[in-house]
mmCIF file of C-alpha atoms in Angstrom:
data_model
loop_
_atom_site.group_PDB
_atom_site.id
_atom_site.type_symbol
_atom_site.label_atom_id
_atom_site.label_comp_id
_atom_site.label_asym_id
_atom_site.label_seq_id
_atom_site.Cartn_x
_atom_site.Cartn_y
_atom_site.Cartn_z
ATOM 1 C CA MET X 715 -36.506 -243.359 -45.044
ATOM 2 C CA ASN X 716 -38.193 -244.717 -41.891
ATOM 3 C CA ARG X 717 -37.556 -248.336 -41.127
ATOM 4 C CA ILE X 718 -39.680 -251.241 -39.119
ATOM 5 C CA ILE X 719 -38.216 -253.666 -37.412
ATOM 6 C CA SER X 720 -37.942 -257.246 -38.818
ATOM 7 C CA GLU X 721 -38.548 -260.884 -37.643
ATOM 8 C CA ASN X 722 -34.995 -260.515 -36.002
ATOM 9 C CA GLY X 723 -35.831 -257.881 -33.487
ATOM 10 C CA LEU X 724 -39.475 -258.889 -33.099
ATOM 11 C CA ALA X 725 -37.871 -262.336 -32.123
ATOM 12 C CA LEU X 726 -35.469 -260.656 -29.451
ATOM 13 C CA ILE X 727 -38.804 -258.610 -27.839
ATOM 14 C CA LYS X 728 -40.314 -262.341 -27.817
ATOM 15 C CA ARG X 729 -37.545 -263.944 -25.743
ATOM 16 C CA PHE X 730 -37.709 -261.553 -23.035
ATOM 17 C CA GLU X 731 -41.234 -260.333 -22.764
ATOM 18 C CA GLY X 732 -42.633 -264.097 -23.191
ATOM 19 C CA CYS X 733 -45.929 -265.351 -23.812
ATOM 20 C CA ARG X 734 -48.815 -265.479 -21.453
ATOM 21 C CA LEU X 735 -52.291 -266.418 -23.719
ATOM 22 C CA THR X 736 -54.253 -265.685 -20.949
ATOM 23 C CA ALA X 737 -54.938 -262.599 -19.557
ATOM 24 C CA TYR X 738 -52.696 -261.635 -16.358
ATOM 25 C CA GLN X 739 -52.036 -258.879 -13.975
ATOM 26 C CA ASP X 740 -49.239 -257.655 -14.081
ATOM 27 C CA SER X 741 -45.989 -256.609 -10.971
ATOM 28 C CA VAL X 742 -48.352 -253.480 -10.744
ATOM 29 C CA GLY X 743 -52.245 -254.876 -11.338
ATOM 30 C CA VAL X 744 -51.837 -253.922 -14.801
ATOM 31 C CA TRP X 745 -54.533 -256.779 -16.688
ATOM 32 C CA THR X 746 -51.528 -257.891 -19.555
ATOM 33 C CA ILE X 747 -52.041 -261.237 -22.307
ATOM 34 C CA GLY X 748 -49.615 -262.144 -25.016
ATOM 35 C CA TYR X 749 -46.191 -259.998 -25.113
ATOM 36 C CA GLY X 750 -47.065 -257.531 -22.329
ATOM 37 C CA HIS X 751 -50.384 -256.264 -24.252
ATOM 38 C CA THR X 752 -52.560 -254.251 -22.335
ATOM 39 C CA LEU X 753 -55.155 -252.767 -24.678
ATOM 40 C CA ASP X 754 -59.038 -253.784 -23.547
ATOM 41 C CA VAL X 755 -57.530 -256.370 -21.577
ATOM 42 C CA SER X 756 -59.911 -258.080 -19.015
ATOM 43 C CA LYS X 757 -59.880 -261.264 -16.310
ATOM 44 C CA GLY X 758 -60.943 -264.317 -18.150
ATOM 45 C CA ARG X 759 -59.328 -263.147 -21.783
ATOM 46 C CA THR X 760 -57.676 -265.589 -23.655
ATOM 47 C CA ILE X 761 -55.957 -264.972 -27.069
ATOM 48 C CA THR X 762 -54.587 -267.354 -29.063
ATOM 49 C CA GLN X 763 -50.827 -267.567 -30.397
ATOM 50 C CA GLN X 764 -52.065 -265.639 -33.529
ATOM 51 C CA GLN X 765 -53.532 -262.886 -32.410
ATOM 52 C CA ALA X 766 -50.719 -262.644 -29.281
ATOM 53 C CA ASP X 767 -48.374 -262.518 -32.524
ATOM 54 C CA HIS X 768 -50.555 -259.728 -34.087
ATOM 55 C CA TYR X 769 -51.263 -257.818 -30.856
ATOM 56 C CA LEU X 770 -47.184 -257.721 -30.810
ATOM 57 C CA ARG X 771 -46.578 -256.027 -33.950
ATOM 58 C CA ALA X 772 -48.946 -253.304 -33.459
ATOM 59 C CA ASP X 773 -47.740 -252.980 -30.325
ATOM 60 C CA CYS X 774 -44.438 -251.759 -31.252
ATOM 61 C CA ALA X 775 -45.844 -249.635 -33.858
ATOM 62 C CA ASN X 776 -45.268 -246.709 -31.478
ATOM 63 C CA ALA X 777 -41.179 -247.967 -30.488
ATOM 64 C CA GLU X 778 -40.990 -247.686 -34.419
ATOM 65 C CA LYS X 779 -42.297 -244.499 -34.292
ATOM 66 C CA ALA X 780 -39.996 -243.039 -31.083
ATOM 67 C CA VAL X 781 -36.967 -244.603 -32.718
ATOM 68 C CA ASN X 782 -38.151 -243.305 -36.505
ATOM 69 C CA ARG X 783 -37.379 -240.025 -35.129
ATOM 70 C CA TYR X 784 -34.124 -240.006 -34.838
ATOM 71 C CA ILE X 785 -33.397 -241.725 -38.157
ATOM 72 C CA HIS X 786 -32.519 -238.499 -40.284
ATOM 73 C CA ILE X 787 -29.460 -238.262 -37.493
ATOM 74 C CA TYR X 788 -27.971 -241.653 -36.970
ATOM 75 C CA HIS X 789 -29.119 -243.577 -40.370
ATOM 76 C CA TRP X 790 -29.415 -246.979 -38.284
ATOM 77 C CA ASN X 791 -29.067 -250.161 -40.004
ATOM 78 C CA GLN X 792 -30.991 -252.328 -39.524
ATOM 79 C CA ASN X 793 -29.260 -254.651 -36.311
ATOM 80 C CA GLN X 794 -29.911 -250.492 -34.470
ATOM 81 C CA PHE X 795 -32.781 -250.140 -35.115
ATOM 82 C CA ASP X 796 -34.399 -253.724 -34.234
ATOM 83 C CA ALA X 797 -32.230 -252.952 -30.938
ATOM 84 C CA LEU X 798 -33.647 -248.932 -30.610
ATOM 85 C CA VAL X 799 -37.422 -250.566 -30.958
ATOM 86 C CA SER X 800 -36.817 -253.448 -28.430
ATOM 87 C CA PHE X 801 -35.078 -250.732 -25.650
ATOM 88 C CA THR X 802 -38.022 -248.323 -26.347
ATOM 89 C CA PHE X 803 -40.541 -251.474 -25.626
ATOM 90 C CA ASN X 804 -39.503 -251.878 -22.573
ATOM 91 C CA CYS X 805 -38.307 -248.221 -21.306
ATOM 92 C CA GLY X 806 -40.185 -246.299 -23.182
ATOM 93 C CA SER X 807 -39.618 -243.361 -25.064
ATOM 94 C CA GLY X 808 -38.732 -241.105 -22.962
ATOM 95 C CA ASN X 809 -35.774 -243.448 -21.866
ATOM 96 C CA LEU X 810 -34.553 -243.700 -25.509
ATOM 97 C CA ARG X 811 -34.762 -239.873 -25.383
ATOM 98 C CA THR X 812 -32.462 -239.605 -22.393
ATOM 99 C CA LEU X 813 -30.678 -242.649 -23.806
ATOM 100 C CA LEU X 814 -29.466 -240.670 -27.289
ATOM 101 C CA ASN X 815 -29.349 -237.268 -25.595
ATOM 102 C CA GLY X 816 -31.600 -236.101 -27.436
ATOM 103 C CA GLY X 817 -30.145 -237.102 -30.543
ATOM 104 C CA THR X 818 -26.574 -235.293 -30.041
ATOM 105 C CA ARG X 819 -24.693 -239.029 -28.487
ATOM 106 C CA SER X 820 -22.536 -240.869 -30.979
ATOM 107 C CA ILE X 821 -23.260 -244.375 -32.118
ATOM 108 C CA SER X 822 -20.369 -245.467 -30.055
ATOM 109 C CA GLN X 823 -21.759 -243.778 -26.747
ATOM 110 C CA ILE X 824 -25.219 -245.043 -27.461
ATOM 111 C CA SER X 825 -23.707 -248.474 -27.476
ATOM 112 C CA GLU X 826 -22.160 -247.673 -23.971
ATOM 113 C CA LYS X 827 -24.922 -246.319 -21.640
ATOM 114 C CA ILE X 828 -27.499 -249.057 -22.863
ATOM 115 C CA PRO X 829 -26.611 -251.501 -20.127
ATOM 116 C CA ALA X 830 -27.187 -248.564 -17.994
ATOM 117 C CA TYR X 831 -31.418 -249.391 -18.178
ATOM 118 C CA ARG X 832 -30.892 -252.356 -15.704
ATOM 119 C CA LYS X 833 -32.908 -251.041 -12.441
ATOM 120 C CA ALA X 834 -36.460 -251.123 -11.752
ATOM 121 C CA GLY X 835 -38.406 -249.531 -8.872
ATOM 122 C CA GLY X 836 -34.457 -248.503 -7.663
ATOM 123 C CA LYS X 837 -33.620 -252.114 -8.006
ATOM 124 C CA VAL X 838 -31.000 -253.752 -10.262
ATOM 125 C CA LEU X 839 -33.020 -256.626 -12.034
ATOM 126 C CA GLN X 840 -31.275 -259.365 -13.724
ATOM 127 C CA GLY X 841 -33.404 -260.080 -16.362
ATOM 128 C CA LEU X 842 -32.773 -256.375 -17.940
ATOM 129 C CA VAL X 843 -29.305 -256.733 -17.104
ATOM 130 C CA ASN X 844 -29.559 -259.624 -19.898
ATOM 131 C CA ARG X 845 -32.204 -257.714 -21.732
ATOM 132 C CA ARG X 846 -29.314 -254.898 -22.171
ATOM 133 C CA ALA X 847 -26.988 -257.082 -23.052
ATOM 134 C CA ALA X 848 -28.648 -258.599 -25.793
ATOM 135 C CA GLU X 849 -30.210 -255.029 -27.314
ATOM 136 C CA LYS X 850 -25.957 -253.827 -26.749
ATOM 137 C CA THR X 851 -24.827 -256.664 -28.866
ATOM 138 C CA LEU X 852 -27.108 -256.664 -31.934
ATOM 139 C CA PHE X 853 -26.727 -252.995 -31.625
ATOM 140 C CA ASP X 854 -23.464 -253.274 -31.601
ATOM 141 C CA THR X 855 -23.503 -256.243 -34.860
ATOM 142 C CA PRO X 856 -22.327 -254.951 -37.794
ATOM 143 C CA VAL X 857 -24.647 -255.444 -41.458
ATOM 144 C CA ALA X 858 -23.296 -257.400 -44.126
ATOM 145 C CA PRO X 859 -23.177 -254.515 -46.872
ATOM 146 C CA ALA X 860 -25.377 -256.237 -49.037
ATOM 147 C CA ALA X 861 -28.313 -255.745 -46.624
ATOM 148 C CA ASN X 862 -27.744 -252.029 -46.291
ATOM 149 C CA LEU X 863 -28.662 -251.331 -50.025
ATOM 150 C CA SER X 864 -31.941 -250.411 -50.974
ATOM 151 C CA PRO X 865 -32.657 -252.651 -54.667
ATOM 152 C CA SER X 866 -35.882 -251.341 -56.406
ATOM 153 C CA PRO X 867 -38.319 -253.811 -54.607
ATOM 154 C CA THR X 868 -40.021 -256.405 -56.542
ATOM 155 C CA TYR X 869 -43.956 -256.858 -56.020
ATOM 156 C CA GLN X 870 -45.563 -259.733 -55.443
ATOM 157 C CA LYS X 871 -48.790 -259.143 -57.631
ATOM 158 C CA PRO X 872 -52.019 -261.018 -56.115
ATOM 159 C CA VAL X 873 -54.617 -262.517 -58.698
ATOM 160 C CA SER X 874 -57.219 -260.214 -59.482
ATOM 161 C CA TYR X 875 -61.083 -261.242 -59.147
ATOM 162 C CA LEU X 876 -63.852 -259.145 -60.092
ATOM 163 C CA GLN X 877 -66.854 -259.310 -58.035
ATOM 164 C CA THR X 878 -68.964 -258.766 -61.566
ATOM 165 C CA ASP X 879 -67.635 -262.173 -63.376
ATOM 166 C CA PRO X 880 -70.051 -263.966 -65.245
ATOM 167 C CA ARG X 881 -68.916 -267.029 -62.724
ATOM 168 C CA TRP X 882 -70.304 -265.797 -59.982
ATOM 169 C CA LYS X 883 -71.491 -261.899 -60.458
ATOM 170 C CA THR X 884 -75.094 -263.801 -60.063
ATOM 171 C CA HIS X 885 -74.037 -266.251 -56.877
ATOM 172 C CA ASN X 886 -76.338 -265.518 -53.677
ATOM 173 C CA TYR X 887 -74.538 -263.500 -50.935
ATOM 174 C CA SER X 888 -77.076 -262.463 -48.585
ATOM 175 C CA ALA X 889 -78.045 -262.373 -45.018
ATOM 176 C CA LYS X 890 -81.323 -262.753 -43.817
ATOM 177 C CA GLY X 891 -84.227 -260.845 -45.429
ATOM 178 C CA GLU X 892 -82.738 -260.033 -48.317
ATOM 179 C CA GLN X 893 -81.276 -260.939 -51.521
ATOM 180 C CA LYS X 894 -78.385 -260.225 -52.719
ATOM 181 C CA THR X 895 -75.636 -261.333 -55.079
ATOM 182 C CA ILE X 896 -71.643 -261.374 -55.374
ATOM 183 C CA GLY X 897 -72.250 -258.906 -58.232
ATOM 184 C CA SER X 898 -74.121 -256.502 -56.093
ATOM 185 C CA SER X 899 -72.738 -256.772 -52.613
ATOM 186 C CA GLY X 900 -69.596 -258.681 -52.485
ATOM 187 C CA CYS X 901 -66.510 -256.416 -52.880
ATOM 188 C CA GLY X 902 -65.278 -257.572 -49.400
ATOM 189 C CA VAL X 903 -65.537 -261.073 -50.219
ATOM 190 C CA ALA X 904 -63.915 -260.396 -54.109
ATOM 191 C CA VAL X 905 -61.151 -259.208 -52.023
ATOM 192 C CA SER X 906 -60.609 -261.552 -49.719
ATOM 193 C CA ALA X 907 -60.450 -264.061 -52.032
ATOM 194 C CA MET X 908 -57.716 -262.439 -54.031
ATOM 195 C CA VAL X 909 -55.661 -262.381 -51.043
ATOM 196 C CA ILE X 910 -56.433 -266.529 -49.953
ATOM 197 C CA ALA X 911 -56.108 -267.395 -53.334
ATOM 198 C CA SER X 912 -52.728 -265.508 -53.826
ATOM 199 C CA LEU X 913 -50.973 -266.575 -50.704
ATOM 200 C CA LYS X 914 -52.660 -269.742 -49.413
ATOM 201 C CA ASP X 915 -55.195 -271.477 -51.507
ATOM 202 C CA PRO X 916 -55.217 -271.489 -55.300
ATOM 203 C CA ALA X 917 -58.380 -273.042 -55.920
ATOM 204 C CA VAL X 918 -60.351 -270.483 -53.615
ATOM 205 C CA THR X 919 -62.951 -268.434 -55.298
ATOM 206 C CA PRO X 920 -65.332 -265.554 -54.428
ATOM 207 C CA VAL X 921 -67.460 -268.042 -54.117
ATOM 208 C CA THR X 922 -65.583 -269.500 -51.606
ATOM 209 C CA THR X 923 -65.121 -266.940 -49.400
ATOM 210 C CA ALA X 924 -68.651 -265.218 -49.782
ATOM 211 C CA GLU X 925 -70.230 -268.713 -48.744
ATOM 212 C CA TRP X 926 -67.903 -268.371 -45.710
ATOM 213 C CA SER X 927 -69.150 -265.149 -44.659
ATOM 214 C CA MET X 928 -72.516 -266.301 -44.701
ATOM 215 C CA SER X 929 -71.862 -269.066 -43.226
ATOM 216 C CA HIS X 930 -70.547 -266.900 -39.792
ATOM 217 C CA GLY X 931 -72.704 -264.412 -40.134
ATOM 218 C CA TYR X 932 -70.519 -261.908 -41.296
ATOM 219 C CA LYS X 933 -72.952 -260.469 -44.401
ATOM 220 C CA ALA X 934 -74.545 -257.257 -43.158
ATOM 221 C CA LEU X 935 -78.222 -256.804 -43.783
ATOM 222 C CA ASN X 936 -78.349 -254.321 -46.255
ATOM 223 C CA GLN X 937 -74.874 -253.522 -46.853
ATOM 224 C CA GLY X 938 -71.544 -255.068 -47.564
ATOM 225 C CA THR X 939 -69.864 -257.505 -45.383
ATOM 226 C CA TYR X 940 -68.813 -256.148 -41.491
ATOM 227 C CA TYR X 941 -65.416 -255.685 -41.072
ATOM 228 C CA SER X 942 -64.716 -258.330 -38.613
ATOM 229 C CA TYR X 943 -65.297 -261.217 -41.084
ATOM 230 C CA LEU X 944 -61.511 -259.780 -43.133
ATOM 231 C CA TYR X 945 -59.568 -260.960 -39.843
ATOM 232 C CA HIS X 946 -61.427 -263.937 -38.688
ATOM 233 C CA HIS X 947 -61.691 -265.321 -42.105
ATOM 234 C CA PHE X 948 -57.348 -265.103 -43.078
ATOM 235 C CA SER X 949 -56.918 -265.888 -39.334
ATOM 236 C CA SER X 950 -58.648 -269.008 -40.278
ATOM 237 C CA ASN X 951 -56.227 -269.122 -43.196
ATOM 238 C CA SER X 952 -53.517 -269.176 -41.431
ATOM 239 C CA LEU X 953 -52.676 -265.336 -42.414
ATOM 240 C CA THR X 954 -51.753 -262.280 -40.576
ATOM 241 C CA CYS X 955 -54.512 -259.280 -40.747
ATOM 242 C CA GLU X 956 -53.985 -256.301 -38.824
ATOM 243 C CA ARG X 957 -56.752 -253.602 -38.531
ATOM 244 C CA LEU X 958 -54.956 -250.127 -38.528
ATOM 245 C CA THR X 959 -57.478 -248.042 -36.587
ATOM 246 C CA GLN X 960 -60.902 -247.828 -35.870
ATOM 247 C CA ALA X 961 -61.339 -244.277 -36.663
ATOM 248 C CA ASN X 962 -63.064 -243.236 -39.969
ATOM 249 C CA LEU X 963 -60.227 -241.677 -41.700
ATOM 250 C CA TYR X 964 -62.235 -240.451 -44.531
ATOM 251 C CA GLY X 965 -61.029 -236.787 -45.770
ATOM 252 C CA LYS X 966 -57.499 -236.834 -43.377
ATOM 253 C CA SER X 967 -54.597 -237.241 -45.552
ATOM 254 C CA THR X 968 -51.980 -238.042 -43.241
ATOM 255 C CA SER X 969 -52.159 -239.997 -39.763
ATOM 256 C CA ALA X 970 -50.146 -242.805 -38.081
ATOM 257 C CA ALA X 971 -52.235 -245.252 -39.691
ATOM 258 C CA HIS X 972 -51.564 -243.993 -43.107
ATOM 259 C CA GLU X 973 -47.602 -244.283 -41.967
ATOM 260 C CA LYS X 974 -47.663 -247.455 -41.163
ATOM 261 C CA ALA X 975 -50.065 -248.621 -44.205
ATOM 262 C CA LEU X 976 -47.041 -246.891 -46.667
ATOM 263 C CA LEU X 977 -44.632 -248.658 -45.118
ATOM 264 C CA ALA X 978 -46.267 -251.759 -44.624
ATOM 265 C CA LEU X 979 -46.496 -251.357 -49.197
ATOM 266 C CA GLN X 980 -43.070 -250.166 -49.263
ATOM 267 C CA GLY X 981 -42.263 -253.333 -47.151
ATOM 268 C CA GLY X 982 -43.980 -256.027 -49.691
ATOM 269 C CA ASP X 983 -47.007 -256.042 -47.704
ATOM 270 C CA TRP X 984 -50.581 -255.593 -49.243
ATOM 271 C CA VAL X 985 -52.723 -253.648 -47.881
ATOM 272 C CA ILE X 986 -57.061 -254.139 -47.771
ATOM 273 C CA ALA X 987 -59.270 -250.326 -47.728
ATOM 274 C CA CYS X 988 -62.275 -249.493 -47.624
ATOM 275 C CA MET X 989 -63.088 -246.736 -49.224
ATOM 276 C CA GLY X 990 -65.385 -243.365 -49.012
ATOM 277 C CA LYS X 991 -67.263 -241.368 -51.694
ATOM 278 C CA GLY X 992 -64.495 -240.267 -54.677
ATOM 279 C CA ASN X 993 -62.449 -242.083 -56.839
ATOM 280 C CA TRP X 994 -63.272 -245.267 -55.942
ATOM 281 C CA THR X 995 -67.388 -245.291 -54.871
ATOM 282 C CA SER X 996 -70.165 -243.200 -54.202
ATOM 283 C CA THR X 997 -70.952 -245.421 -50.621
ATOM 284 C CA GLY X 998 -68.332 -247.888 -49.261
ATOM 285 C CA HIS X 999 -66.207 -250.279 -51.506
ATOM 286 C CA PHE X 1000 -63.314 -252.241 -50.666
ATOM 287 C CA ILE X 1001 -60.430 -252.333 -52.710
ATOM 288 C CA LEU X 1002 -56.161 -254.376 -52.471
ATOM 289 C CA LEU X 1003 -53.478 -252.597 -52.532
ATOM 290 C CA TYR X 1004 -50.402 -254.432 -53.607
ATOM 291 C CA ARG X 1005 -47.591 -251.578 -54.193
ATOM 292 C CA PHE X 1006 -45.864 -247.766 -54.067
ATOM 293 C CA GLU X 1007 -43.931 -247.038 -56.195
ATOM 294 C CA SER X 1008 -42.635 -243.199 -57.073
ATOM 295 C CA GLY X 1009 -45.586 -241.804 -54.874
ATOM 296 C CA PHE X 1010 -48.104 -244.448 -56.578
ATOM 297 C CA VAL X 1011 -50.123 -247.067 -55.524
ATOM 298 C CA TYR X 1012 -51.123 -250.003 -57.392
ATOM 299 C CA ILE X 1013 -54.380 -251.391 -56.778
ATOM 300 C CA ASN X 1014 -56.655 -254.781 -57.163
ATOM 301 C CA ASP X 1015 -60.686 -253.459 -57.532
ATOM 302 C CA PRO X 1016 -62.767 -256.127 -57.240
ATOM 303 C CA ALA X 1017 -65.642 -253.615 -59.567
ATOM 304 C CA SER X 1018 -63.457 -252.099 -62.120
ATOM 305 C CA THR X 1019 -60.108 -252.499 -64.765
ATOM 306 C CA LYS X 1020 -60.634 -248.660 -65.356
ATOM 307 C CA GLU X 1021 -56.738 -247.074 -65.405
ATOM 308 C CA THR X 1022 -57.814 -244.280 -62.877
ATOM 309 C CA ARG X 1023 -59.141 -246.838 -60.507
ATOM 310 C CA LEU X 1024 -56.084 -249.267 -60.427
ATOM 311 C CA LYS X 1025 -53.287 -246.592 -59.931
ATOM 312 C CA SER X 1026 -53.184 -243.864 -57.997
ATOM 313 C CA THR X 1027 -51.479 -240.970 -56.625
ATOM 314 C CA TRP X 1028 -50.514 -242.177 -52.512
ATOM 315 C CA ASP X 1029 -52.646 -238.264 -51.566
ATOM 316 C CA LEU X 1030 -55.637 -239.172 -53.671
ATOM 317 C CA PHE X 1031 -55.980 -242.551 -52.426
ATOM 318 C CA ALA X 1032 -55.249 -241.243 -48.861
ATOM 319 C CA GLY X 1033 -57.744 -238.275 -49.053
ATOM 320 C CA GLN X 1034 -60.101 -240.855 -49.473
ATOM 321 C CA VAL X 1035 -59.870 -243.426 -47.596
ATOM 322 C CA LYS X 1036 -61.773 -245.161 -44.397
ATOM 323 C CA TYR X 1037 -60.231 -247.647 -42.689
ATOM 324 C CA MET X 1038 -57.190 -250.600 -44.016
ATOM 325 C CA TRP X 1039 -55.774 -253.691 -42.785
ATOM 326 C CA VAL X 1040 -52.418 -254.755 -43.472
ATOM 327 C CA VAL X 1041 -51.777 -257.944 -44.401
ATOM 328 C CA ARG X 1042 -48.366 -259.560 -44.023
ATOM 329 C CA VAL X 1043 -47.335 -261.935 -47.558
ATOM 330 C CA PRO X 1044 -45.258 -264.366 -45.963
ATOM 331 C CA ASN X 1045 -42.107 -265.568 -47.324
ATOM 332 C CA LYS X 1046 -42.495 -262.115 -49.604
ATOM 333 C CA MET X 1047 -40.565 -261.995 -52.733
ATOM 334 C CA ALA X 1048 -39.967 -257.801 -52.157
ATOM 335 C CA SER X 1049 -37.293 -256.830 -50.483
ATOM 336 C CA ARG X 1050 -38.290 -254.910 -47.486
ATOM 337 C CA PRO X 1051 -36.401 -251.211 -48.768
ATOM 338 C CA ASP X 1052 -33.934 -249.278 -47.123
ATOM 339 C CA MET X 1053 -36.478 -247.535 -44.676
#
């Protein structure tokens, strides 16, 4: 199965990329911020360190995908995978293909070739010499046998809140000009309450999150909760929340976003999903996925305790989801499976 980069691999990339929280132009004039992030960056933009870390994980996705294309040939261990994601992040997938000679080189031959990629603009740069040396060292470092095992992960199950709980179902959750309640419109804040109560503060309830949402303008008139609410409320609680796509996925069962969500679940992280018409809703509805096993996803649904809504095949879920966010579970109990 596919792998994702470890914290050790991210640390290597961070060390050589450096981090700048104010937008700058790189050597060829491209506006850049954080750890080499270039998407939607313009002059004068600033970000937080947490946003920089968020962008780095998102930007690693393409490099991870490129290295995973060869995993059926090489069965990378985690150190080899991390080293090559760093290499690809810096050099691109075309140079990865050349390094591997399309998957025909041996592991030892790949190791020998890594240091050759040390030039930019035809000149040898000491920074690239140092980076290639660090990547080669990591690539060559054995992984303890226990780290290569693929135990069945143990999953951290979040607390479950129902938006229709009598304790808060009639609590106000309204934008200006309407009269709504948590029970009628609070699936988004109920899901966020599950996450924050489980990972940060057990005292948090849907009342807490609804009040925060309204006070910050995230209640949508005659609808539910604005999508941007999730990132900002979790950030205020020092939790990482990554939106996987801006495009509506409804009716599509496969995409890069689906793949990344599945990898996150397999690694012990959680996925918030806004569902379209089908098994969970006739309009739109937020749910929380916390486990994937044997083709099934396990769900906290803030509007139901029906078994068919709490456990589903991945294929059924994937065909009905519209948007997804990954929530990183700090100090996760789950061991990442061999991907």
